[in-house]
PDB file of C-alpha atoms in Angstrom:
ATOM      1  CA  UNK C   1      38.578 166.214-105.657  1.00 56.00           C
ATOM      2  CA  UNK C   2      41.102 163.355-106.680  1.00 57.00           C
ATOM      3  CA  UNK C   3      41.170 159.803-104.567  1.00 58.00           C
ATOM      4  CA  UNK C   4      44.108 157.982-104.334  1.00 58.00           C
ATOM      5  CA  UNK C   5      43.185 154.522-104.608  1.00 59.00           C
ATOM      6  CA  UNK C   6      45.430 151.990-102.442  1.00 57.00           C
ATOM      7  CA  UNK C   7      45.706 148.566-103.948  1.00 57.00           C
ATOM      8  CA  UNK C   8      46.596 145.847-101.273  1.00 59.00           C
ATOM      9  CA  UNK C   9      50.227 143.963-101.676  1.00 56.00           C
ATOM     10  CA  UNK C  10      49.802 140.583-103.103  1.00 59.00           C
ATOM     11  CA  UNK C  11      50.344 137.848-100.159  1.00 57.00           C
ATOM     12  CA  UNK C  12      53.501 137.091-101.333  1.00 56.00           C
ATOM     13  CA  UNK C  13      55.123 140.278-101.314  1.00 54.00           C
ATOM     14  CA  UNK C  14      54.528 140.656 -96.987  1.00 51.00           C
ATOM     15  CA  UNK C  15      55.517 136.977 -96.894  1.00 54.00           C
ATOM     16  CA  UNK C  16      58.814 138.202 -98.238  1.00 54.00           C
ATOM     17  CA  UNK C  17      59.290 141.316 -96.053  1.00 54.00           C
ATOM     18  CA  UNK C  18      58.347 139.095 -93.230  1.00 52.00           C
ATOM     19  CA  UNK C  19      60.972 136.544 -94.273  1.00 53.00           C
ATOM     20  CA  UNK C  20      63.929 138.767 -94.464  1.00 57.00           C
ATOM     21  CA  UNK C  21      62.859 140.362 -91.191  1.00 70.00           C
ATOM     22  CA  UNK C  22      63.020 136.984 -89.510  1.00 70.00           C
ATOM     23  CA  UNK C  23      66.516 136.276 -91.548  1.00 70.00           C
ATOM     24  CA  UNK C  24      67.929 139.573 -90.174  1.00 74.00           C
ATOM     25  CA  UNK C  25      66.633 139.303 -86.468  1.00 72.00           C
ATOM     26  CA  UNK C  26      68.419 135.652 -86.803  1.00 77.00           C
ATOM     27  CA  UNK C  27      71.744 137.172 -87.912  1.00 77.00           C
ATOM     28  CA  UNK C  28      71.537 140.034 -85.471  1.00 75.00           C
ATOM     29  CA  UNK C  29      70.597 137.429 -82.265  1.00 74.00           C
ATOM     30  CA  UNK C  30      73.730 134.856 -83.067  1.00 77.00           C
ATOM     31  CA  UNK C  31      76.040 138.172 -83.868  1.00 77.00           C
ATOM     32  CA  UNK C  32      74.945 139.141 -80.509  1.00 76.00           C
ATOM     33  CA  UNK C  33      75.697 135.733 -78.760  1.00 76.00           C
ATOM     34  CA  UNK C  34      78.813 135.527 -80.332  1.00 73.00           C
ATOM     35  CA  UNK C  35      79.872 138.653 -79.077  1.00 76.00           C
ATOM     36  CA  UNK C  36      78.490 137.641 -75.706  1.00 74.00           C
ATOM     37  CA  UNK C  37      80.259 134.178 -75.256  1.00 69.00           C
ATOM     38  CA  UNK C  38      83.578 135.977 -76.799  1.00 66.00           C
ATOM     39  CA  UNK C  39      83.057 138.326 -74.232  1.00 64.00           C
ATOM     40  CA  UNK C  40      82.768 136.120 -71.721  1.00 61.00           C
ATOM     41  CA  UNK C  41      85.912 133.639 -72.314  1.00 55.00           C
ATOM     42  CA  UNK C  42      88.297 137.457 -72.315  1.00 55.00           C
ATOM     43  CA  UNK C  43      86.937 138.270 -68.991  1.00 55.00           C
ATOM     44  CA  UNK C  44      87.396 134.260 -67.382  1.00 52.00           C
ATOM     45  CA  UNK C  45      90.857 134.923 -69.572  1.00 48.00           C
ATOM     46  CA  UNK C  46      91.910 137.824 -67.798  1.00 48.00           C
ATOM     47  CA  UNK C  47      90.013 136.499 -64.146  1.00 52.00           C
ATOM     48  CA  UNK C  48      92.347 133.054 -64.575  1.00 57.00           C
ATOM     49  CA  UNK C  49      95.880 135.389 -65.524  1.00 68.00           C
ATOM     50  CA  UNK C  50      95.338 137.638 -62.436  1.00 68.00           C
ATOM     51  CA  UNK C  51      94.640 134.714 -59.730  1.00 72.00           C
ATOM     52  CA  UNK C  52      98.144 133.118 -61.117  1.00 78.00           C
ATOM     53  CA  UNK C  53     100.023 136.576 -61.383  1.00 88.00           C
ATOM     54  CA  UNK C  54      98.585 136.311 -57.381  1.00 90.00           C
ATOM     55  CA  UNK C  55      99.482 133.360 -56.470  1.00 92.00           C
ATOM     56  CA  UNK C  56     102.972 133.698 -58.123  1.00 92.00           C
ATOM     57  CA  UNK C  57     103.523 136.858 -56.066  1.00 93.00           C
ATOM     58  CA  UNK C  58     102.608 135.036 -52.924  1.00 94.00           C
ATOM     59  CA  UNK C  59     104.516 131.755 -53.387  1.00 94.00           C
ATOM     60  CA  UNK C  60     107.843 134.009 -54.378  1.00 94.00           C
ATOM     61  CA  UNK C  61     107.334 135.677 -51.093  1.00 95.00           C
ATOM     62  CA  UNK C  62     106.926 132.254 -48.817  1.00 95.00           C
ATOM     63  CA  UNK C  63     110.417 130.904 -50.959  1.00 93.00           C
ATOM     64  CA  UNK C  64     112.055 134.184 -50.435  1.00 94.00           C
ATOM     65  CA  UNK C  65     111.435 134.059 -46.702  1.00 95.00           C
ATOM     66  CA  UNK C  66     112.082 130.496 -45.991  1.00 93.00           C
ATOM     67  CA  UNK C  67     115.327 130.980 -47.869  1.00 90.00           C
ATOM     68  CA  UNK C  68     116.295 134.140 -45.679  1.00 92.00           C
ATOM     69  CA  UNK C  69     115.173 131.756 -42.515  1.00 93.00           C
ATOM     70  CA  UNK C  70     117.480 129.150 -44.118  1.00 90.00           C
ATOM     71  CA  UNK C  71     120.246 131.361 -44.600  1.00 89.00           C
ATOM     72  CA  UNK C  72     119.833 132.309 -40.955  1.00 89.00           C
ATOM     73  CA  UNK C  73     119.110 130.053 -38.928  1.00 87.00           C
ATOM     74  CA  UNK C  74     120.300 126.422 -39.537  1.00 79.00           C
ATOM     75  CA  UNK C  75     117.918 124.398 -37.864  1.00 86.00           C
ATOM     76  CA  UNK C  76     114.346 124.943 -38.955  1.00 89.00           C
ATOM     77  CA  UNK C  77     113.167 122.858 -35.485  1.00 89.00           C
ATOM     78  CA  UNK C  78     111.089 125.679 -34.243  1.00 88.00           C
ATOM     79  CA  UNK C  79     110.001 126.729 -37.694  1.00 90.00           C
ATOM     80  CA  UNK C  80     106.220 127.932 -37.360  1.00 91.00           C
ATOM     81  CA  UNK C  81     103.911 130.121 -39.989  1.00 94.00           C
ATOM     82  CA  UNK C  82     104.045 133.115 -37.399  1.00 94.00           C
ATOM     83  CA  UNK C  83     107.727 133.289 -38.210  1.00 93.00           C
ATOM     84  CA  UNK C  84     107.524 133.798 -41.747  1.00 94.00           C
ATOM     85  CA  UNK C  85     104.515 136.092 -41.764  1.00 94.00           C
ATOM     86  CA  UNK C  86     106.404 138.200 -39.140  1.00 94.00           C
ATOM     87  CA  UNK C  87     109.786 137.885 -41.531  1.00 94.00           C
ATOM     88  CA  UNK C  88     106.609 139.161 -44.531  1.00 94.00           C
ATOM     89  CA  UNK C  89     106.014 135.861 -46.248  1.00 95.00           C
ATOM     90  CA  UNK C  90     102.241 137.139 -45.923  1.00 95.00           C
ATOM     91  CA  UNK C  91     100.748 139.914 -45.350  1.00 93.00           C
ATOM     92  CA  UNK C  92      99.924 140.027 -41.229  1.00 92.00           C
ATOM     93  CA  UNK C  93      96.270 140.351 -42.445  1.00 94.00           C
ATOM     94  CA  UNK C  94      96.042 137.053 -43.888  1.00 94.00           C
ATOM     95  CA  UNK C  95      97.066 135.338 -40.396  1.00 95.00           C
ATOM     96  CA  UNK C  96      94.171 133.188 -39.409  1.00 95.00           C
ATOM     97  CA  UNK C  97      94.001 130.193 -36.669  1.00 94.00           C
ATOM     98  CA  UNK C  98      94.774 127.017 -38.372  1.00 93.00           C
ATOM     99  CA  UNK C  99      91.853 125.426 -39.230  1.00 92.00           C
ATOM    100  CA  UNK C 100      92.868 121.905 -37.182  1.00 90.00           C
ATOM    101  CA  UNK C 101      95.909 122.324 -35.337  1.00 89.00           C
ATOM    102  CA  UNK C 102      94.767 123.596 -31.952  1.00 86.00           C
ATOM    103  CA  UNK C 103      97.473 126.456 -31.077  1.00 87.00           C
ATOM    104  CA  UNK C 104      98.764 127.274 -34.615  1.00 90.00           C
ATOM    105  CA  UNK C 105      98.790 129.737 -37.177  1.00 92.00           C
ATOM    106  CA  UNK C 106      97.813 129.535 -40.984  1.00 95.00           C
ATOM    107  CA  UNK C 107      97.623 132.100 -43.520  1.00 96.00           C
ATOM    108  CA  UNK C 108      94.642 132.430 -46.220  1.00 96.00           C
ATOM    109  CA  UNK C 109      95.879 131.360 -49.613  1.00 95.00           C
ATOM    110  CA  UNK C 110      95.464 134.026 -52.662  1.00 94.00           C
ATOM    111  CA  UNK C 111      93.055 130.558 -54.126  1.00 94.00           C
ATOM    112  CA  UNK C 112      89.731 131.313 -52.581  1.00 92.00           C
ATOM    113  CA  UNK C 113      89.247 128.668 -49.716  1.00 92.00           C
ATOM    114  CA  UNK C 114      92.492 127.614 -49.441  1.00 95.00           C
ATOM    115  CA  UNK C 115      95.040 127.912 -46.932  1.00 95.00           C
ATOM    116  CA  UNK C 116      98.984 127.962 -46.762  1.00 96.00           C
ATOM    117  CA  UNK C 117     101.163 126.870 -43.680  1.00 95.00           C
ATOM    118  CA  UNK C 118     105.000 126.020 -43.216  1.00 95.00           C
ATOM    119  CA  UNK C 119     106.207 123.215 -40.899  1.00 92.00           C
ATOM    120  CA  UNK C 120     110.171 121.814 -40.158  1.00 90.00           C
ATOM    121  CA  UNK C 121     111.383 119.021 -42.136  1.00 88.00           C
ATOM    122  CA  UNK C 122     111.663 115.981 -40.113  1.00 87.00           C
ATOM    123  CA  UNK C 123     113.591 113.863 -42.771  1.00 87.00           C
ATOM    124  CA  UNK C 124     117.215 113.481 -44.284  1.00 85.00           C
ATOM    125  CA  UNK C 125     116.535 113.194 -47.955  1.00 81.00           C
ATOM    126  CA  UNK C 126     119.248 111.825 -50.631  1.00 80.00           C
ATOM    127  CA  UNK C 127     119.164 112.539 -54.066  1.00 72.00           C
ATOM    128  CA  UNK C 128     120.682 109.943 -56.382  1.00 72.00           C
ATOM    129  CA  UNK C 129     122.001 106.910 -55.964  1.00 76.00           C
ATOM    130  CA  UNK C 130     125.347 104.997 -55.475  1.00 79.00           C
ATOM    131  CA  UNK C 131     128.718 106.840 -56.130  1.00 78.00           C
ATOM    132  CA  UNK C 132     126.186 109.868 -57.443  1.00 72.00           C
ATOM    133  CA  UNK C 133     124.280 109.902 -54.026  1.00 75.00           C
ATOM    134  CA  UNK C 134     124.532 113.506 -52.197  1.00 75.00           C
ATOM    135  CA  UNK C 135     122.154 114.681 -49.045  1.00 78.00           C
ATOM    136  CA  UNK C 136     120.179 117.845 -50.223  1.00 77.00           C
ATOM    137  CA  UNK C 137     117.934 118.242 -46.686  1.00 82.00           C
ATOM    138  CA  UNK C 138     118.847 116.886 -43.559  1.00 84.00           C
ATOM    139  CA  UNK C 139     116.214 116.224 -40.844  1.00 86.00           C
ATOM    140  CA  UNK C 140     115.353 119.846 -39.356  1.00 87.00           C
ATOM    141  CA  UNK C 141     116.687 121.963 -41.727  1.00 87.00           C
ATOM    142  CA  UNK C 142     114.448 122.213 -45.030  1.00 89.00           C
ATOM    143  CA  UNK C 143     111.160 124.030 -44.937  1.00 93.00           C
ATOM    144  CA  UNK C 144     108.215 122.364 -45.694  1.00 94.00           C
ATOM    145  CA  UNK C 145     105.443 124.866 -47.849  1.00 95.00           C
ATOM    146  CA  UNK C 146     102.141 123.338 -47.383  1.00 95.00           C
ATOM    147  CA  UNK C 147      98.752 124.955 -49.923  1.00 96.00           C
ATOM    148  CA  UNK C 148      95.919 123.088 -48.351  1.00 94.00           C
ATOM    149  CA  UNK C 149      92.239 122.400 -50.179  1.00 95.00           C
ATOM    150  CA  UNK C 150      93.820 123.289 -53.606  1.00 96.00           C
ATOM    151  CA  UNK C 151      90.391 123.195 -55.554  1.00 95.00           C
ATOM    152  CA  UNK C 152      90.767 120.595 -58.539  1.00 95.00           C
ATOM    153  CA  UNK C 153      91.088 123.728 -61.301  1.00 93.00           C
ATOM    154  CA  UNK C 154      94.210 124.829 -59.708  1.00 94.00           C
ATOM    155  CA  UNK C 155      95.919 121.647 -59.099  1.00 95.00           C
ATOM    156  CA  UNK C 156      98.054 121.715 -61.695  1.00 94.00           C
ATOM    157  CA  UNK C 157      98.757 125.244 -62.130  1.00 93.00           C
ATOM    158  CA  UNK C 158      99.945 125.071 -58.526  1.00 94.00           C
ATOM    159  CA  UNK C 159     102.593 122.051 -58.657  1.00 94.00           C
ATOM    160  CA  UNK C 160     104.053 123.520 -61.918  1.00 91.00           C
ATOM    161  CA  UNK C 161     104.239 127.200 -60.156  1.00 91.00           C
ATOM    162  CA  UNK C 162     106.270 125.343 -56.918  1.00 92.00           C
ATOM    163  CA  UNK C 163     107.961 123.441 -59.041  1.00 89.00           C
ATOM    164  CA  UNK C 164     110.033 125.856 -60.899  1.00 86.00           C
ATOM    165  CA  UNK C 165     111.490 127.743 -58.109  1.00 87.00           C
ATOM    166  CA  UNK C 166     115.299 127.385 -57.564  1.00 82.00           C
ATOM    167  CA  UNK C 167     114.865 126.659 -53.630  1.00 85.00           C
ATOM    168  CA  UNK C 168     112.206 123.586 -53.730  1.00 88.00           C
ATOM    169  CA  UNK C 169     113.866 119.915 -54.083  1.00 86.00           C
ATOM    170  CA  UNK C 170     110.409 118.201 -54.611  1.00 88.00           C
ATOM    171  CA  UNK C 171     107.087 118.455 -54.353  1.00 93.00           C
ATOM    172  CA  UNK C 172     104.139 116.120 -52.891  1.00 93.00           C
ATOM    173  CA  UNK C 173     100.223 116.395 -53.718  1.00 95.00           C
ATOM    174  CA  UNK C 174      97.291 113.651 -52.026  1.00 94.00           C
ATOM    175  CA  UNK C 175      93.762 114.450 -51.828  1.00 95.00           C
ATOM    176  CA  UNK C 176      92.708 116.414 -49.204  1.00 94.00           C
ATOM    177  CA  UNK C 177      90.822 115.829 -46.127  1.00 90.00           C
ATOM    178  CA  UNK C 178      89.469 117.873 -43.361  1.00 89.00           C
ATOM    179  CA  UNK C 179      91.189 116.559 -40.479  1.00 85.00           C
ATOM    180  CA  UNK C 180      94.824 117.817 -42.080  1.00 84.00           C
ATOM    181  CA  UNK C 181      96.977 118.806 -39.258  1.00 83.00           C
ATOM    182  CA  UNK C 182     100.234 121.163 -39.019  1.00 82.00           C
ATOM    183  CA  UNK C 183     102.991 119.742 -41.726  1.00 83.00           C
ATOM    184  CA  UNK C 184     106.173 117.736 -40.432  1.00 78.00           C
ATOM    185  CA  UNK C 185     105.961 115.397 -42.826  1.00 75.00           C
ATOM    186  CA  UNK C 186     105.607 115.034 -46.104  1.00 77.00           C
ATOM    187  CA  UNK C 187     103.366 112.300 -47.042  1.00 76.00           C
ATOM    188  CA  UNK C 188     101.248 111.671 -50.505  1.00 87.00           C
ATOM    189  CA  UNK C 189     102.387 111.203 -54.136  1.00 92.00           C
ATOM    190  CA  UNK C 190     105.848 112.670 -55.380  1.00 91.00           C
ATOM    191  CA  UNK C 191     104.739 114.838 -58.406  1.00 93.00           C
ATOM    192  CA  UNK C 192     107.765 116.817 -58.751  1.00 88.00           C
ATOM    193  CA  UNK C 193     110.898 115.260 -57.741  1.00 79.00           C
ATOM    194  CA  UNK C 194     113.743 118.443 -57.519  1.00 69.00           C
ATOM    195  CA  UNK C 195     117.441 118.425 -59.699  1.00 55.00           C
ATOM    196  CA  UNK C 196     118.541 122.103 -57.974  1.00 50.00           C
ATOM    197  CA  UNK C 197     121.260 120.801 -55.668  1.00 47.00           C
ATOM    198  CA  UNK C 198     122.932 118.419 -58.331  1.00 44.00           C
ATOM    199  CA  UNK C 199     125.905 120.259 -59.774  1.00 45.00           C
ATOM    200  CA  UNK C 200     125.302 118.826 -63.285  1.00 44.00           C
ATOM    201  CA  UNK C 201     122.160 120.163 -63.437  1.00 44.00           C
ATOM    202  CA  UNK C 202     120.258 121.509 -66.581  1.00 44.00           C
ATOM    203  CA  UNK C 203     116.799 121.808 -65.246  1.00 51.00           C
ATOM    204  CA  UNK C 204     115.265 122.710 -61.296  1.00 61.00           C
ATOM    205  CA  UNK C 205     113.031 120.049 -61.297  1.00 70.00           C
ATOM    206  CA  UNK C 206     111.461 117.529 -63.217  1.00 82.00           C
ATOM    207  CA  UNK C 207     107.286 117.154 -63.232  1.00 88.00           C
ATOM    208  CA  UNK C 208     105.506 113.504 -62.776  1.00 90.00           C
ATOM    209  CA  UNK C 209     102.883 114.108 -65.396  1.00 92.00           C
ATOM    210  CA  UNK C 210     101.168 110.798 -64.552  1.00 94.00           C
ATOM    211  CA  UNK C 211     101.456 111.309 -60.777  1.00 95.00           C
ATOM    212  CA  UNK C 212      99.915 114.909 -61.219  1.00 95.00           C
ATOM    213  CA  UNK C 213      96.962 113.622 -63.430  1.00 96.00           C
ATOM    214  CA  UNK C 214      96.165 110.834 -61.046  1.00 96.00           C
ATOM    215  CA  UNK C 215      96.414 113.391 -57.887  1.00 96.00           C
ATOM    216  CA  UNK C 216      94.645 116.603 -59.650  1.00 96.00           C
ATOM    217  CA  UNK C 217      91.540 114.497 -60.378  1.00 97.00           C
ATOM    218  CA  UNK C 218      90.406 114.518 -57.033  1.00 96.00           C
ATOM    219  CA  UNK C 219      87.755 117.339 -55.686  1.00 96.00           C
ATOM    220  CA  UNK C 220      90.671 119.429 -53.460  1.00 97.00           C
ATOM    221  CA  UNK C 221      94.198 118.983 -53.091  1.00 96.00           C
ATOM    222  CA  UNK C 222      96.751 118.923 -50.857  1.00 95.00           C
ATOM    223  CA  UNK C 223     100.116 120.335 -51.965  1.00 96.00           C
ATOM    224  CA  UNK C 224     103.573 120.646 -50.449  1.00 94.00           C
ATOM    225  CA  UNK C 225     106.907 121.327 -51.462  1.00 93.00           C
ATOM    226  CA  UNK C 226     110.352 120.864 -49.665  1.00 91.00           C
ATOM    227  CA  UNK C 227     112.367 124.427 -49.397  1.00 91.00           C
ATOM    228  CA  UNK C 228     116.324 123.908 -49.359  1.00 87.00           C
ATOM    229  CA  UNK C 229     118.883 126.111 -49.270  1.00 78.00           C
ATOM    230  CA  UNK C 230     120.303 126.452 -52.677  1.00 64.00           C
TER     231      UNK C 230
END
C-alpha cells in the first residue's frame, strides 16, 4: 500500500496567496464603487434633464396662454390663474387654493413644492431712456408669471428658462416668505431686464449674473417675470 506524504507550504507561500487575495478583493470593491457612484451621477443626470424638459413644457404653456389672453383681451385687469388654466396654461388637475390669498387660485409647479400663479400688471414700464425711450407694458395690460418657493437648486435654472422667451420684458427674483400674497406687483431684485420690444434688438433679454447669484443664495425663491405682447 503506497502513502502519499503531504508536506506543509512554507509560511511564506499562504502569506502570498493571502496577499493577492486581499489585493484582488481591493481592486474588485473600488471597481465596484466606481461603477456605483458613476451610476449614480447618470441617474441624478437624467432625474435633473427630465424636471427641466418639465418645467420647460409648463412655462411654454403659461407664455403661450398669456400671449393668446394678450392678443385677446387688452386689459389684463381681471386677469386671474383660473383664466389661464381654463384657456390650458395647466392642466385643471394642478388647480389648488392659493396657499395665502383667501379666494384665489394657484396651480402646483412641475418643481416639487412650488407653486405658480398669474396676476395683472399694475405698472407702465419704459424701456430706455431719452430720445430712445419707448413704453413696452402699460399699467393693466402685461401679465405677471409668478413661480413661488423656487428651492435654491433651481433658482437659476428657472430665471434663465423665463428669461429666454420672446414674450417676457424682465424678470424679478427676492427670497421667499410664507406670507406671499396674489401678484400685482412686481417687487424684489431685477435679474433679467428684457430687450424683445426694442426694434434694434439682437438678443430677448439680458441676465444680471450678480443680481441672480446674490438672490439664488437664499433657501427658496421667489420668481416673476413680466409677459408682453410681442
Amino acid at each position: 500500500m503506497t502513502h502519499t506524504t503531504t508536506h506543509p507550504q512554507p509560511p511564506q507561500a499562504l502569506q502570498r496567496q493571502r496577499g493577492f487575495g486581499l489585493v484582488e478583493l481591493s481592486i474588485s470593491l473600488t471597481l465596484i464603487a466606481a461603477l456605483l457612484l458613476g451610476a449614480f451621477y447618470i441617474v441624478r443626470s437624467i432625474r435633473a434633464d427630465t424636471a427641466r424638459k418639465d418645467f420647460t413644457e409648463q412655462a411654454t404653456k403659461v407664455m403661450a396662454t398669456a400671449s393668446k389672453y394678450l392678443a385677446t383681451y387688452r386689459s389684463s385687469f381681471n386677469l386671474s390663474t383660473d383664466q389661464l388654466i381654463d384657456m390650458g396654461a395647466w392642466r385643471a388637475e394642478k388647480k389648488i387654493t392659493h396657499p395665502v390669498t383667501p379666494g384665489a387660485r394657484a396651480a402646483t409647479s412641475t418643481i416639487p413644492g412650488a407653486w405658480e400663479d398669474v396676476g395683472r400688471n399694475t405698472n407702465q414700464w419704459t424701456q430706455g431712456t431719452g430720445a430712445a425711450a419707448y413704453i413696452f407694458a402699460y399699467a393693466n395690460e402685461g401679465i405677471l408669471y409668478r413661480i413661488n418657493r423656487v428651492p435654491k437648486a433651481n433658482c437659476s435654472d428657472v430665471i434663465s428658462e423665463l428669461a429666454r422667451y420672446p414674450s417676457v420684458a424682465k424678470v424679478w427674483a427676492r427670497a421667499w416668505t410664507a406670507n406671499t400674497e396674489h401678484p400685482l406687483d412686481p417687487t424684489g431684485t431685477e435679474v433679467a431686464r428684457g430687450t424683445n420690444l426694442n426694434p434694434s434688438r439682437n438678443a430677448n433679454v439680458v441676465l444680471v449674473p450678480a443680481s441672480i447669484t446674490t438672490v439664488c443664495a437664499n433657501n427658496y425663491v421667489e420668481v416673476l417675470a413680466l409677459v408682453v405682447r410681442n
